[in-house]
PDB file of C-alpha atoms in Angstrom:
ATOM      1  CA  MET A   1      -3.974 -18.960  20.613  1.00 55.00           C
ATOM      2  CA  THR A   2      -5.751 -15.931  18.321  1.00 68.00           C
ATOM      3  CA  LYS A   3      -8.819 -17.179  16.327  1.00 83.00           C
ATOM      4  CA  ASN A   4      -8.031 -17.216  12.872  1.00 90.00           C
ATOM      5  CA  LEU A   5     -10.049 -15.373  10.285  1.00 94.00           C
ATOM      6  CA  PHE A   6      -9.293 -17.909   7.740  1.00 97.00           C
ATOM      7  CA  SER A   7      -9.057 -21.529   8.506  1.00 96.00           C
ATOM      8  CA  VAL A   8      -7.746 -23.447   5.081  1.00 97.00           C
ATOM      9  CA  ILE A   9      -5.021 -21.188   3.226  1.00 98.00           C
ATOM     10  CA  GLY A  10      -3.642 -22.580  -0.075  1.00 97.00           C
ATOM     11  CA  LEU A  11       0.226 -21.550  -0.850  1.00 96.00           C
ATOM     12  CA  VAL A  12       1.023 -20.846  -4.379  1.00 95.00           C
ATOM     13  CA  ALA A  13       4.882 -20.249  -5.547  1.00 91.00           C
ATOM     14  CA  ARG A  14       6.821 -20.007  -7.962  1.00 80.00           C
ATOM     15  CA  HIS A  15       9.320 -22.579  -7.192  1.00 66.00           C
ATOM     16  CA  SER A  16      12.303 -22.107 -10.176  1.00 61.00           C
ATOM     17  CA  LYS A  17      14.705 -20.358  -7.182  1.00 67.00           C
ATOM     18  CA  PRO A  18      15.782 -22.220  -3.981  1.00 71.00           C
ATOM     19  CA  HIS A  19      15.083 -19.228  -1.728  1.00 79.00           C
ATOM     20  CA  ILE A  20      11.610 -19.362  -2.603  1.00 85.00           C
ATOM     21  CA  ILE A  21      10.873 -22.978  -1.686  1.00 86.00           C
ATOM     22  CA  GLU A  22      12.564 -21.930   1.597  1.00 87.00           C
ATOM     23  CA  SER A  23       9.985 -19.052   2.042  1.00 91.00           C
ATOM     24  CA  LEU A  24       6.800 -21.670   1.030  1.00 92.00           C
ATOM     25  CA  LEU A  25       8.274 -24.029   4.044  1.00 91.00           C
ATOM     26  CA  THR A  26       9.020 -21.278   6.631  1.00 94.00           C
ATOM     27  CA  LEU A  27       5.233 -20.107   5.838  1.00 96.00           C
ATOM     28  CA  ALA A  28       3.214 -23.440   5.825  1.00 95.00           C
ATOM     29  CA  ALA A  29       5.287 -24.167   9.095  1.00 95.00           C
ATOM     30  CA  HIS A  30       4.090 -21.035  10.504  1.00 96.00           C
ATOM     31  CA  LEU A  31       0.526 -21.331   9.455  1.00 97.00           C
ATOM     32  CA  THR A  32       0.389 -25.061  10.628  1.00 96.00           C
ATOM     33  CA  GLN A  33       1.476 -23.378  14.044  1.00 95.00           C
ATOM     34  CA  ARG A  34      -1.254 -21.255  14.328  1.00 95.00           C
ATOM     35  CA  GLY A  35      -3.731 -24.021  13.765  1.00 95.00           C
ATOM     36  CA  VAL A  36      -4.136 -23.532   9.950  1.00 97.00           C
ATOM     37  CA  ARG A  37      -4.813 -25.917   7.507  1.00 96.00           C
ATOM     38  CA  VAL A  38      -2.400 -25.867   4.894  1.00 97.00           C
ATOM     39  CA  LEU A  39      -2.521 -26.822   0.974  1.00 97.00           C
ATOM     40  CA  ILE A  40      -0.029 -26.408  -1.132  1.00 95.00           C
ATOM     41  CA  ASP A  41      -0.682 -26.197  -5.233  1.00 94.00           C
ATOM     42  CA  ALA A  42       0.764 -28.967  -6.636  1.00 92.00           C
ATOM     43  CA  GLU A  43       2.753 -27.246  -9.379  1.00 89.00           C
ATOM     44  CA  SER A  44       4.721 -25.527  -6.410  1.00 89.00           C
ATOM     45  CA  MET A  45       5.056 -28.762  -4.465  1.00 86.00           C
ATOM     46  CA  PRO A  46       8.816 -28.329  -3.185  1.00 80.00           C
ATOM     47  CA  PRO A  47      10.958 -31.893  -3.643  1.00 75.00           C
ATOM     48  CA  ALA A  48      10.385 -34.444  -1.069  1.00 70.00           C
ATOM     49  CA  GLY A  49      13.193 -34.780   1.138  1.00 62.00           C
ATOM     50  CA  ASP A  50      13.981 -36.421   4.751  1.00 52.00           C
ATOM     51  CA  ASN A  51      13.187 -33.559   6.403  1.00 62.00           C
ATOM     52  CA  THR A  52      10.538 -31.562   4.094  1.00 66.00           C
ATOM     53  CA  PRO A  53       7.219 -31.915   6.153  1.00 74.00           C
ATOM     54  CA  ALA A  54       4.395 -33.429   4.382  1.00 81.00           C
ATOM     55  CA  TYR A  55       1.733 -31.362   3.477  1.00 91.00           C
ATOM     56  CA  PRO A  56      -1.870 -31.878   1.198  1.00 92.00           C
ATOM     57  CA  ALA A  57      -0.798 -31.344  -2.525  1.00 93.00           C
ATOM     58  CA  VAL A  58      -3.703 -29.965  -4.232  1.00 95.00           C
ATOM     59  CA  GLU A  59      -4.231 -29.358  -8.332  1.00 94.00           C
ATOM     60  CA  ARG A  60      -4.545 -25.433  -8.857  1.00 93.00           C
ATOM     61  CA  GLU A  61      -7.936 -25.842 -10.455  1.00 92.00           C
ATOM     62  CA  ASP A  62      -9.300 -27.173  -7.064  1.00 95.00           C
ATOM     63  CA  LEU A  63      -8.074 -24.502  -4.509  1.00 96.00           C
ATOM     64  CA  GLY A  64     -10.552 -22.288  -5.277  1.00 94.00           C
ATOM     65  CA  LYS A  65     -12.966 -25.116  -3.819  1.00 95.00           C
ATOM     66  CA  LEU A  66     -11.008 -25.671  -0.493  1.00 97.00           C
ATOM     67  CA  ALA A  67      -9.508 -22.915   0.168  1.00 97.00           C
ATOM     68  CA  ASP A  68     -10.829 -19.899   2.068  1.00 96.00           C
ATOM     69  CA  LEU A  69      -7.234 -18.075   1.078  1.00 98.00           C
ATOM     70  CA  VAL A  70      -4.848 -18.263  -0.953  1.00 98.00           C
ATOM     71  CA  ILE A  71      -1.227 -16.742  -0.707  1.00 97.00           C
ATOM     72  CA  VAL A  72       0.910 -16.001  -3.300  1.00 95.00           C
ATOM     73  CA  LEU A  73       4.923 -16.170  -3.196  1.00 94.00           C
ATOM     74  CA  GLY A  74       6.528 -14.893  -6.048  1.00 88.00           C
ATOM     75  CA  GLY A  75       5.903 -11.938  -8.378  1.00 86.00           C
ATOM     76  CA  ASP A  76       2.947 -10.403 -10.604  1.00 87.00           C
ATOM     77  CA  GLY A  77       3.086 -13.215 -13.436  1.00 88.00           C
ATOM     78  CA  THR A  78       2.553 -15.714 -10.670  1.00 89.00           C
ATOM     79  CA  MET A  79      -0.485 -13.855  -9.116  1.00 91.00           C
ATOM     80  CA  LEU A  80      -1.846 -13.299 -12.656  1.00 93.00           C
ATOM     81  CA  SER A  81      -1.792 -16.863 -13.537  1.00 92.00           C
ATOM     82  CA  ILE A  82      -3.547 -17.889 -10.387  1.00 94.00           C
ATOM     83  CA  ALA A  83      -6.166 -14.983 -10.359  1.00 94.00           C
ATOM     84  CA  ARG A  84      -7.436 -16.041 -13.393  1.00 94.00           C
ATOM     85  CA  VAL A  85      -8.130 -19.729 -11.875  1.00 93.00           C
ATOM     86  CA  LEU A  86      -9.670 -18.330  -8.793  1.00 93.00           C
ATOM     87  CA  ALA A  87     -11.741 -15.977 -10.177  1.00 92.00           C
ATOM     88  CA  ALA A  88     -15.412 -17.975 -10.181  1.00 93.00           C
ATOM     89  CA  TYR A  89     -14.843 -18.903  -6.612  1.00 94.00           C
ATOM     90  CA  ARG A  90     -14.328 -15.657  -4.938  1.00 92.00           C
ATOM     91  CA  VAL A  91     -11.275 -16.822  -3.110  1.00 96.00           C
ATOM     92  CA  PRO A  92      -9.387 -13.593  -1.873  1.00 96.00           C
ATOM     93  CA  LEU A  93      -5.551 -13.513  -2.419  1.00 96.00           C
ATOM     94  CA  VAL A  94      -2.407 -12.186  -0.902  1.00 97.00           C
ATOM     95  CA  GLY A  95       0.873 -11.358  -2.301  1.00 94.00           C
ATOM     96  CA  ILE A  96       4.215 -12.076  -0.623  1.00 94.00           C
ATOM     97  CA  ASN A  97       6.678 -10.178  -3.241  1.00 89.00           C
ATOM     98  CA  GLN A  98       9.844 -12.360  -4.805  1.00 79.00           C
ATOM     99  CA  GLY A  99       9.732 -11.254  -8.050  1.00 64.00           C
ATOM    100  CA  ARG A 100      11.136  -7.552  -8.840  1.00 67.00           C
ATOM    101  CA  LEU A 101       8.591  -4.633  -9.278  1.00 65.00           C
ATOM    102  CA  GLY A 102       5.469  -6.444  -7.544  1.00 73.00           C
ATOM    103  CA  PHE A 103       2.811  -4.213  -8.454  1.00 83.00           C
ATOM    104  CA  MET A 104       0.024  -6.849  -6.960  1.00 84.00           C
ATOM    105  CA  THR A 105       2.323  -8.756  -4.830  1.00 85.00           C
ATOM    106  CA  ASP A 106       3.203  -6.082  -2.239  1.00 86.00           C
ATOM    107  CA  ILE A 107       4.154  -7.785   1.154  1.00 91.00           C
ATOM    108  CA  PRO A 108       7.919  -7.616   1.469  1.00 89.00           C
ATOM    109  CA  LEU A 109       9.474 -11.284   2.467  1.00 88.00           C
ATOM    110  CA  HIS A 110      10.909  -9.770   5.436  1.00 90.00           C
ATOM    111  CA  GLU A 111       7.502  -8.605   6.468  1.00 93.00           C
ATOM    112  CA  MET A 112       5.800 -11.473   5.444  1.00 95.00           C
ATOM    113  CA  LEU A 113       5.007 -13.764   8.945  1.00 97.00           C
ATOM    114  CA  GLY A 114       4.076 -10.484  10.762  1.00 96.00           C
ATOM    115  CA  ALA A 115       1.831  -9.212   7.773  1.00 96.00           C
ATOM    116  CA  ILE A 116       0.184 -12.717   7.534  1.00 97.00           C
ATOM    117  CA  ASP A 117      -0.627 -12.770  11.170  1.00 97.00           C
ATOM    118  CA  GLN A 118      -2.285  -9.527  11.091  1.00 96.00           C
ATOM    119  CA  ILE A 119      -4.535 -10.863   8.091  1.00 97.00           C
ATOM    120  CA  LEU A 120      -5.316 -13.546   9.807  1.00 97.00           C
ATOM    121  CA  GLU A 121      -6.670 -11.704  12.920  1.00 96.00           C
ATOM    122  CA  GLY A 122      -8.766  -9.484  10.626  1.00 95.00           C
ATOM    123  CA  GLN A 123      -6.383  -6.312   9.845  1.00 96.00           C
ATOM    124  CA  PHE A 124      -6.046  -5.960   6.291  1.00 96.00           C
ATOM    125  CA  VAL A 125      -7.324  -3.832   3.684  1.00 95.00           C
ATOM    126  CA  PRO A 126      -9.570  -5.295   1.117  1.00 95.00           C
ATOM    127  CA  GLU A 127      -9.568  -3.950  -2.426  1.00 95.00           C
ATOM    128  CA  GLU A 128     -11.787  -5.203  -5.325  1.00 96.00           C
ATOM    129  CA  ARG A 129     -10.161  -5.707  -8.910  1.00 96.00           C
ATOM    130  CA  ILE A 130     -11.979  -6.112 -12.382  1.00 97.00           C
ATOM    131  CA  LEU A 131     -11.015  -8.877 -14.874  1.00 98.00           C
ATOM    132  CA  LEU A 132     -11.755  -8.854 -18.592  1.00 98.00           C
ATOM    133  CA  GLN A 133     -13.562 -11.774 -20.154  1.00 98.00           C
ATOM    134  CA  ALA A 134     -12.617 -12.488 -23.910  1.00 98.00           C
ATOM    135  CA  SER A 135     -13.921 -14.078 -26.642  1.00 98.00           C
ATOM    136  CA  VAL A 136     -12.760 -14.684 -30.387  1.00 98.00           C
ATOM    137  CA  ILE A 137     -15.248 -15.237 -32.944  1.00 98.00           C
ATOM    138  CA  ARG A 138     -15.003 -16.352 -36.420  1.00 97.00           C
ATOM    139  CA  GLU A 139     -17.854 -16.544 -38.954  1.00 96.00           C
ATOM    140  CA  GLU A 140     -19.931 -16.025 -36.101  1.00 93.00           C
ATOM    141  CA  ALA A 141     -18.790 -18.696 -33.815  1.00 97.00           C
ATOM    142  CA  GLU A 142     -16.838 -18.648 -30.649  1.00 98.00           C
ATOM    143  CA  ILE A 143     -13.106 -20.228 -31.021  1.00 98.00           C
ATOM    144  CA  THR A 144     -11.652 -19.468 -27.537  1.00 98.00           C
ATOM    145  CA  SER A 145     -12.511 -17.246 -24.731  1.00 97.00           C
ATOM    146  CA  ALA A 146      -9.960 -16.277 -21.594  1.00 97.00           C
ATOM    147  CA  LEU A 147     -10.105 -14.191 -18.513  1.00 97.00           C
ATOM    148  CA  ALA A 148      -7.462 -11.598 -18.059  1.00 98.00           C
ATOM    149  CA  LEU A 149      -6.372  -9.794 -14.870  1.00 97.00           C
ATOM    150  CA  ASN A 150      -4.284  -7.286 -16.820  1.00 97.00           C
ATOM    151  CA  ASP A 151      -5.092  -6.813 -20.476  1.00 98.00           C
ATOM    152  CA  VAL A 152      -6.372  -8.076 -23.238  1.00 98.00           C
ATOM    153  CA  VAL A 153      -3.555  -7.571 -26.156  1.00 98.00           C
ATOM    154  CA  ILE A 154      -4.134  -7.514 -29.891  1.00 98.00           C
ATOM    155  CA  SER A 155      -0.881  -7.405 -31.967  1.00 96.00           C
ATOM    156  CA  ARG A 156       0.982  -8.014 -34.936  1.00 92.00           C
ATOM    157  CA  GLY A 157       3.303 -11.106 -34.920  1.00 82.00           C
ATOM    158  CA  ALA A 158       6.767 -11.559 -36.380  1.00 78.00           C
ATOM    159  CA  LEU A 159       6.417 -10.408 -40.145  1.00 74.00           C
ATOM    160  CA  GLY A 160       6.725  -6.538 -39.341  1.00 73.00           C
ATOM    161  CA  SER A 161       3.847  -4.664 -40.746  1.00 87.00           C
ATOM    162  CA  MET A 162       1.578  -3.238 -39.114  1.00 94.00           C
ATOM    163  CA  ILE A 163      -2.495  -4.428 -38.720  1.00 96.00           C
ATOM    164  CA  GLU A 164      -5.671  -2.392 -39.776  1.00 97.00           C
ATOM    165  CA  PHE A 165      -8.350  -3.101 -37.270  1.00 98.00           C
ATOM    166  CA  GLU A 166     -11.844  -1.059 -36.676  1.00 98.00           C
ATOM    167  CA  VAL A 167     -13.162  -0.755 -32.716  1.00 98.00           C
ATOM    168  CA  PHE A 168     -16.454  -0.702 -31.645  1.00 98.00           C
ATOM    169  CA  VAL A 169     -17.983   0.179 -27.940  1.00 98.00           C
ATOM    170  CA  ASP A 170     -21.376  -1.069 -27.436  1.00 98.00           C
ATOM    171  CA  ASN A 171     -21.964  -1.788 -31.607  1.00 97.00           C
ATOM    172  CA  GLN A 172     -21.007   2.001 -31.495  1.00 98.00           C
ATOM    173  CA  PHE A 173     -18.125   2.556 -34.322  1.00 98.00           C
ATOM    174  CA  VAL A 174     -15.303   4.380 -32.825  1.00 97.00           C
ATOM    175  CA  TYR A 175     -12.682   4.206 -35.063  1.00 97.00           C
ATOM    176  CA  SER A 176     -10.384   2.406 -37.666  1.00 97.00           C
ATOM    177  CA  GLN A 177      -6.508   2.229 -37.235  1.00 96.00           C
ATOM    178  CA  ARG A 178      -3.869   1.088 -38.440  1.00 96.00           C
ATOM    179  CA  SER A 179      -0.836   0.220 -35.799  1.00 96.00           C
ATOM    180  CA  ASP A 180       1.068  -2.320 -34.182  1.00 96.00           C
ATOM    181  CA  GLY A 181      -2.155  -3.496 -32.089  1.00 97.00           C
ATOM    182  CA  LEU A 182      -4.298  -2.706 -29.482  1.00 98.00           C
ATOM    183  CA  ILE A 183      -4.274  -3.304 -25.526  1.00 98.00           C
ATOM    184  CA  ILE A 184      -7.454  -3.176 -23.346  1.00 98.00           C
ATOM    185  CA  SER A 185      -6.282  -2.957 -20.146  1.00 98.00           C
ATOM    186  CA  THR A 186      -7.954  -3.314 -16.678  1.00 98.00           C
ATOM    187  CA  PRO A 187      -6.660  -0.528 -13.735  1.00 98.00           C
ATOM    188  CA  THR A 188      -4.821  -3.700 -12.567  1.00 97.00           C
ATOM    189  CA  GLY A 189      -3.000  -3.656 -16.058  1.00 97.00           C
ATOM    190  CA  SER A 190      -2.841   0.189 -16.293  1.00 97.00           C
ATOM    191  CA  THR A 191       0.764  -0.369 -15.057  1.00 95.00           C
ATOM    192  CA  ALA A 192       2.079  -3.082 -17.143  1.00 94.00           C
ATOM    193  CA  TYR A 193       2.480  -2.917 -20.895  1.00 96.00           C
ATOM    194  CA  SER A 194      -0.339  -0.155 -21.035  1.00 97.00           C
ATOM    195  CA  LEU A 195       1.680   2.592 -19.329  1.00 96.00           C
ATOM    196  CA  ALA A 196       5.061   1.200 -21.289  1.00 95.00           C
ATOM    197  CA  SER A 197       2.344   2.252 -24.194  1.00 96.00           C
ATOM    198  CA  GLY A 198       1.408   5.878 -23.488  1.00 96.00           C
ATOM    199  CA  GLY A 199      -1.746   4.556 -21.431  1.00 97.00           C
ATOM    200  CA  PRO A 200      -3.038   6.065 -18.151  1.00 97.00           C
ATOM    201  CA  ILE A 201      -2.716   5.009 -15.101  1.00 97.00           C
ATOM    202  CA  LEU A 202      -5.594   3.761 -13.509  1.00 97.00           C
ATOM    203  CA  HIS A 203      -6.971   3.730 -10.106  1.00 97.00           C
ATOM    204  CA  PRO A 204      -7.126  -0.216  -9.491  1.00 94.00           C
ATOM    205  CA  THR A 205     -10.640   0.122  -7.611  1.00 93.00           C
ATOM    206  CA  LEU A 206     -11.793   1.960 -11.095  1.00 95.00           C
ATOM    207  CA  ARG A 207     -14.684   0.290 -12.720  1.00 96.00           C
ATOM    208  CA  ALA A 208     -13.018   0.867 -15.976  1.00 98.00           C
ATOM    209  CA  MET A 209     -11.070  -0.264 -19.264  1.00 98.00           C
ATOM    210  CA  ALA A 210      -8.758   1.643 -21.149  1.00 98.00           C
ATOM    211  CA  LEU A 211      -7.963   1.278 -24.760  1.00 98.00           C
ATOM    212  CA  VAL A 212      -4.444   2.065 -25.717  1.00 98.00           C
ATOM    213  CA  PRO A 213      -2.952   1.596 -29.253  1.00 97.00           C
ATOM    214  CA  ILE A 214       0.242   0.254 -29.545  1.00 97.00           C
ATOM    215  CA  CYS A 215       2.344   2.558 -31.886  1.00 94.00           C
ATOM    216  CA  PRO A 216      -0.045   3.770 -34.398  1.00 95.00           C
ATOM    217  CA  GLN A 217       0.317   5.483 -37.525  1.00 92.00           C
ATOM    218  CA  SER A 218      -1.673   8.306 -36.824  1.00 88.00           C
ATOM    219  CA  LEU A 219      -0.837  10.475 -33.709  1.00 84.00           C
ATOM    220  CA  SER A 220      -3.718  11.610 -33.228  1.00 87.00           C
ATOM    221  CA  ASN A 221      -4.962   8.147 -31.960  1.00 90.00           C
ATOM    222  CA  ARG A 222      -4.734   8.451 -28.180  1.00 94.00           C
ATOM    223  CA  PRO A 223      -5.780   6.213 -25.249  1.00 97.00           C
ATOM    224  CA  ILE A 224      -9.321   5.894 -24.246  1.00 97.00           C
ATOM    225  CA  ALA A 225     -11.089   5.381 -20.835  1.00 97.00           C
ATOM    226  CA  VAL A 226     -14.756   3.446 -20.756  1.00 98.00           C
ATOM    227  CA  SER A 227     -16.747   1.830 -18.144  1.00 98.00           C
ATOM    228  CA  ASP A 228     -16.303  -1.521 -17.546  1.00 97.00           C
ATOM    229  CA  ASN A 229     -20.246  -1.906 -18.133  1.00 97.00           C
ATOM    230  CA  CYS A 230     -19.378  -1.414 -21.643  1.00 98.00           C
ATOM    231  CA  GLU A 231     -18.796  -3.994 -24.466  1.00 98.00           C
ATOM    232  CA  VAL A 232     -15.382  -3.792 -26.644  1.00 98.00           C
ATOM    233  CA  ALA A 233     -15.562  -5.459 -29.896  1.00 98.00           C
ATOM    234  CA  PHE A 234     -12.215  -5.583 -32.377  1.00 98.00           C
ATOM    235  CA  MET A 235     -12.417  -6.734 -35.669  1.00 98.00           C
ATOM    236  CA  LEU A 236      -9.128  -7.210 -37.662  1.00 98.00           C
ATOM    237  CA  THR A 237      -9.830  -6.095 -41.296  1.00 97.00           C
ATOM    238  CA  ARG A 238      -6.001  -6.516 -42.463  1.00 95.00           C
ATOM    239  CA  GLY A 239      -3.293  -8.396 -40.943  1.00 92.00           C
ATOM    240  CA  LEU A 240      -1.606 -11.852 -42.221  1.00 86.00           C
ATOM    241  CA  ASP A 241       0.367 -12.408 -38.439  1.00 90.00           C
ATOM    242  CA  THR A 242      -1.825 -11.618 -35.786  1.00 96.00           C
ATOM    243  CA  ARG A 243      -2.510 -12.514 -31.853  1.00 96.00           C
ATOM    244  CA  VAL A 244      -4.731 -12.366 -29.211  1.00 98.00           C
ATOM    245  CA  HIS A 245      -2.743 -12.183 -25.986  1.00 97.00           C
ATOM    246  CA  PHE A 246      -4.419 -13.021 -22.505  1.00 97.00           C
ATOM    247  CA  ASP A 247      -2.358 -11.698 -19.904  1.00 96.00           C
ATOM    248  CA  GLY A 248       0.708 -12.419 -21.882  1.00 93.00           C
ATOM    249  CA  GLN A 249       0.331 -16.165 -20.831  1.00 93.00           C
ATOM    250  CA  SER A 250      -1.966 -17.352 -23.327  1.00 94.00           C
ATOM    251  CA  HIS A 251      -2.764 -16.520 -26.918  1.00 96.00           C
ATOM    252  CA  CYS A 252      -4.788 -17.222 -29.845  1.00 97.00           C
ATOM    253  CA  ASP A 253      -3.858 -16.702 -33.614  1.00 96.00           C
ATOM    254  CA  LEU A 254      -6.424 -14.368 -35.146  1.00 97.00           C
ATOM    255  CA  MET A 255      -7.350 -14.500 -39.034  1.00 96.00           C
ATOM    256  CA  GLU A 256      -8.610 -11.325 -40.921  1.00 96.00           C
ATOM    257  CA  MET A 257     -12.242 -10.485 -40.211  1.00 97.00           C
ATOM    258  CA  ASP A 258     -12.082 -11.888 -36.846  1.00 98.00           C
ATOM    259  CA  ARG A 259     -13.562 -10.416 -33.609  1.00 98.00           C
ATOM    260  CA  VAL A 260     -12.205 -10.067 -30.348  1.00 98.00           C
ATOM    261  CA  ILE A 261     -15.182  -9.511 -27.796  1.00 98.00           C
ATOM    262  CA  VAL A 262     -14.233  -8.131 -24.817  1.00 98.00           C
ATOM    263  CA  ARG A 263     -16.533  -7.369 -21.400  1.00 98.00           C
ATOM    264  CA  SER A 264     -15.682  -6.996 -17.687  1.00 98.00           C
ATOM    265  CA  TYR A 265     -15.805 -10.490 -15.828  1.00 98.00           C
ATOM    266  CA  ARG A 266     -18.764 -11.531 -13.787  1.00 96.00           C
ATOM    267  CA  ASN A 267     -16.900 -11.522 -10.627  1.00 96.00           C
ATOM    268  CA  THR A 268     -14.222  -9.274  -8.982  1.00 96.00           C
ATOM    269  CA  LEU A 269     -10.918 -10.515  -7.611  1.00 96.00           C
ATOM    270  CA  LYS A 270     -10.329  -9.567  -4.081  1.00 96.00           C
ATOM    271  CA  ILE A 271      -6.810  -8.837  -2.697  1.00 96.00           C
ATOM    272  CA  LEU A 272      -5.862  -8.458   0.567  1.00 97.00           C
ATOM    273  CA  HIS A 273      -3.258  -5.560   1.596  1.00 95.00           C
ATOM    274  CA  PRO A 274      -1.625  -5.375   4.790  1.00 93.00           C
ATOM    275  CA  ILE A 275      -2.586  -2.327   7.099  1.00 93.00           C
ATOM    276  CA  GLY A 276      -1.164   0.891   6.200  1.00 92.00           C
ATOM    277  CA  TYR A 277      -1.157   0.065   2.629  1.00 92.00           C
ATOM    278  CA  ASN A 278      -1.413   3.057   0.432  1.00 92.00           C
ATOM    279  CA  TYR A 279      -1.651   2.546  -3.611  1.00 93.00           C
ATOM    280  CA  TYR A 280       0.301   6.027  -4.032  1.00 93.00           C
ATOM    281  CA  ASP A 281       2.901   5.178  -1.910  1.00 91.00           C
ATOM    282  CA  MET A 282       3.502   2.255  -3.843  1.00 90.00           C
ATOM    283  CA  LEU A 283       3.700   3.982  -7.430  1.00 92.00           C
ATOM    284  CA  ARG A 284       5.917   6.328  -5.721  1.00 91.00           C
ATOM    285  CA  HIS A 285       8.149   3.390  -4.581  1.00 86.00           C
ATOM    286  CA  LYS A 286       8.147   1.426  -7.914  1.00 86.00           C
ATOM    287  CA  LEU A 287       8.106   4.069 -10.446  1.00 89.00           C
ATOM    288  CA  HIS A 288      10.744   6.215  -8.671  1.00 86.00           C
ATOM    289  CA  TRP A 289       8.638   9.030  -8.816  1.00 90.00           C
ATOM    290  CA  GLY A 290       9.953  12.424  -6.598  1.00 83.00           C
ATOM    291  CA  GLU A 291       9.388  12.477  -2.797  1.00 70.00           C
ATOM    292  CA  ARG A 292       7.164  15.551  -1.263  1.00 71.00           C
ATOM    293  CA  LEU A 293       9.299  18.529  -0.677  1.00 66.00           C
ATOM    294  CA  LEU A 294       9.710  19.698   2.715  1.00 63.00           C
TER     295      LEU A 294
END
């Protein structure tokens, strides 16, 4: 049997659909046959049945301590949620696309077993991606902090009125703005909400953040890209119904004069792509760009 580069692999799945459970069990059986110890995220564990093989269930927070590779079956939302949990452990991730666009989960389901075999044999394209660490400061005290792989988004709530805020980079005043909010995006998140708001597409390996206004009152307010070595500070000066969102999966309500401090996280996230992966091919396919004219 070919020696495996990874000996303990965690599986995480979006288990809301039966076909994903079937794919999870197929992959688990295949890995077991190759001599890999399989751990399944407790939240992703299939329901017990007479014909369901038993695999160890592990709490998601413990996967990074026990596994040396994690495979995600689902869409980019599933990838985002597990990436933040594993960020402290530097455990690489592989994404099997069970969603729709799948900018991060880039292995098609029909290629799953062959691609995973190649990765186990050390044939892959590694990619390091930055994460953001955000802190909310109120009256000089930190009230919450969170990680984000895609973006930190400050936006108005349901009341409908624009918010007003100031932005600083490394303690230098950049601008004051009246708008629906601000997106602070990683290169990974540049193809998400940032792109829909007119932000630039950043290659995922860039060490940069994009500051993208959401529907600014002044048309001269344009996106800015800054180094990930910078500290970005947002201060809410006016806005009664404002929130800061982290990857769109958690949030914190803001009060006037609250500050949101955003820096790059100390660890990067390592994603393993199959041999032949090309970022521009992926963009062309997902965004339906024109093919080369012959």
